[in-house]
Amino acid sequence: MTARGRGSAAQRAVAAAAALAVACCCIAGCGVSAATYYVGDGNGWSLSSASWPNGKQFHAGDVLVFRYMTWMHNVVAVGEDGYNGCTTPAGSRTYTSGSDSVTLARGDNRFICTRYGHCYLGMKMVVNAV
């Protein structure tokens, strides 16, 4: 019985060490980190940005970076009504730095440019994050 007792303790120690190793691996490598995307890639936020999200998979927590000329564009995060009507409802967040980082929420994230009628010309975009 003594040998069996030592074997059991050794087996428990090995099992505990294995569980600890798995836990460490999950903490270090299994977590999903947020991705950063540059809207419009090399073209930046522009009149041709509406189709930029096509074919990309976004997740809540990912960051969009909007780069643009501040005298020509802005970025306004709006709801569905603001998007459809090209309006800035009360409570909408307006970005004007020319290099704005926006963290995506789960679901549809809608953005428009309200300068010089650009939204009416199609400078708006919906990004869906899962």
Short mmCIF file of C-alpha atoms in Angstrom, two decimals:
data_model
loop_
_atom_site.label_atom_id
_atom_site.label_comp_id
_atom_site.label_asym_id
_atom_site.label_seq_id
_atom_site.Cartn_x
_atom_site.Cartn_y
_atom_site.Cartn_z
CA MET A 1 0.00 0.00 0.00
CA THR A 2 2.86 2.37 0.57
CA ALA A 3 3.92 2.19 -3.07
CA ARG A 4 0.35 2.85 -4.17
CA GLY A 5 0.13 5.88 -1.90
CA ARG A 6 3.37 7.34 -3.32
CA GLY A 7 2.18 6.64 -6.85
CA SER A 8 -1.09 8.39 -6.20
CA ALA A 9 0.67 11.45 -4.79
CA ALA A 10 2.99 11.50 -7.80
CA GLN A 11 0.07 11.18 -10.18
CA ARG A 12 -1.74 14.01 -8.43
CA ALA A 13 1.36 16.19 -8.64
CA VAL A 14 1.72 15.47 -12.37
CA ALA A 15 -1.97 16.20 -12.94
CA ALA A 16 -1.71 19.46 -10.98
CA ALA A 17 1.39 20.50 -12.95
CA ALA A 18 -0.37 19.72 -16.23
CA ALA A 19 -3.43 21.71 -15.19
CA LEU A 20 -1.20 24.63 -14.24
CA ALA A 21 0.59 24.47 -17.60
CA VAL A 22 -2.72 24.48 -19.48
CA ALA A 23 -3.96 27.42 -17.43
CA CYS A 24 -0.77 29.37 -18.14
CA CYS A 25 -1.04 28.67 -21.86
CA CYS A 26 -4.62 29.86 -21.93
CA ILE A 27 -3.77 33.04 -20.08
CA ALA A 28 -0.78 33.79 -22.31
CA GLY A 29 -1.95 32.64 -25.72
CA CYS A 30 -5.62 31.87 -25.83
CA GLY A 31 -6.93 35.38 -25.27
CA VAL A 32 -8.14 37.31 -28.30
CA SER A 33 -6.63 40.73 -28.62
CA ALA A 34 -8.29 43.64 -30.35
CA ALA A 35 -7.21 44.43 -33.89
CA THR A 36 -6.54 47.92 -35.24
CA TYR A 37 -7.81 48.84 -38.68
CA TYR A 38 -7.01 51.95 -40.70
CA VAL A 39 -10.19 53.06 -42.42
CA GLY A 40 -9.70 53.27 -46.16
CA ASP A 41 -6.26 51.71 -45.83
CA GLY A 42 -3.82 54.02 -47.67
CA ASN A 43 -6.59 56.33 -48.90
CA GLY A 44 -7.88 57.20 -45.43
CA TRP A 45 -11.44 58.24 -44.60
CA SER A 46 -12.75 59.58 -47.90
CA LEU A 47 -15.66 59.60 -50.32
CA SER A 48 -14.68 56.06 -51.36
CA SER A 49 -14.72 54.59 -47.82
CA ALA A 50 -18.28 53.22 -47.86
CA SER A 51 -17.23 49.84 -49.26
CA TRP A 52 -14.00 49.57 -47.24
CA PRO A 53 -15.52 47.24 -44.55
CA ASN A 54 -16.64 44.70 -47.19
CA GLY A 55 -14.98 41.32 -46.70
CA LYS A 56 -13.52 42.17 -43.29
CA GLN A 57 -14.53 40.53 -40.01
CA PHE A 58 -14.70 42.97 -37.11
CA HIS A 59 -15.09 42.19 -33.42
CA ALA A 60 -16.32 44.27 -30.50
CA GLY A 61 -13.25 45.96 -29.04
CA ASP A 62 -11.44 46.33 -32.38
CA VAL A 63 -10.23 49.85 -33.09
CA LEU A 64 -10.85 51.84 -36.25
CA VAL A 65 -8.41 54.64 -37.01
CA PHE A 66 -9.87 57.37 -39.20
CA ARG A 67 -7.19 59.44 -40.97
CA TYR A 68 -8.27 62.49 -42.97
CA MET A 69 -7.61 66.17 -43.67
CA THR A 70 -9.26 68.11 -40.85
CA TRP A 71 -10.34 71.03 -43.01
CA MET A 72 -12.14 68.69 -45.40
CA HIS A 73 -13.70 65.90 -43.30
CA ASN A 74 -14.83 64.83 -39.88
CA VAL A 75 -16.18 61.59 -38.41
CA VAL A 76 -19.51 61.43 -36.63
CA ALA A 77 -20.64 58.22 -34.91
CA VAL A 78 -24.40 58.06 -35.35
CA GLY A 79 -27.33 55.70 -34.94
CA GLU A 80 -29.48 54.37 -37.73
CA ASP A 81 -31.58 57.53 -38.08
CA GLY A 82 -28.52 59.78 -38.27
CA TYR A 83 -26.97 57.45 -40.82
CA ASN A 84 -30.05 57.27 -43.03
CA GLY A 85 -30.77 61.01 -42.81
CA CYS A 86 -27.17 62.26 -42.82
CA THR A 87 -27.88 64.14 -39.60
CA THR A 88 -26.12 64.56 -36.28
CA PRO A 89 -28.66 63.71 -33.58
CA ALA A 90 -28.15 64.97 -30.04
CA GLY A 91 -25.62 62.80 -28.23
CA SER A 92 -23.68 61.85 -31.38
CA ARG A 93 -19.91 61.79 -30.98
CA THR A 94 -18.05 64.02 -33.45
CA TYR A 95 -14.34 63.50 -34.12
CA THR A 96 -12.21 66.21 -35.71
CA SER A 97 -8.53 65.43 -34.99
CA GLY A 98 -7.68 63.92 -38.38
CA SER A 99 -6.43 60.76 -36.70
CA ASP A 100 -9.27 59.44 -34.59
CA SER A 101 -9.35 56.05 -32.87
CA VAL A 102 -12.80 54.58 -32.31
CA THR A 103 -13.41 51.33 -30.43
CA LEU A 104 -16.16 49.22 -31.98
CA ALA A 105 -19.18 48.13 -30.00
CA ARG A 106 -20.99 44.88 -30.73
CA GLY A 107 -23.45 45.28 -33.60
CA ASP A 108 -23.68 47.98 -36.25
CA ASN A 109 -21.37 50.98 -35.84
CA ARG A 110 -22.34 53.80 -38.20
CA PHE A 111 -20.14 56.71 -39.24
CA ILE A 112 -20.76 59.73 -41.45
CA CYS A 113 -18.91 62.85 -42.58
CA THR A 114 -21.00 65.99 -42.07
CA ARG A 115 -18.75 68.45 -43.89
CA TYR A 116 -19.67 69.96 -47.27
CA GLY A 117 -22.57 67.54 -47.86
CA HIS A 118 -20.19 64.57 -48.04
CA CYS A 119 -22.63 62.22 -46.32
CA TYR A 120 -25.20 62.91 -49.05
CA LEU A 121 -22.48 62.06 -51.59
CA GLY A 122 -22.00 58.66 -49.92
CA MET A 123 -19.31 59.36 -47.34
CA LYS A 124 -20.79 57.11 -44.70
CA MET A 125 -20.03 53.61 -43.54
CA VAL A 126 -21.50 50.81 -41.45
CA VAL A 127 -19.15 48.44 -39.63
CA ASN A 128 -20.69 45.39 -37.99
CA ALA A 129 -18.77 43.94 -35.06
CA VAL A 130 -19.54 40.48 -33.67
#
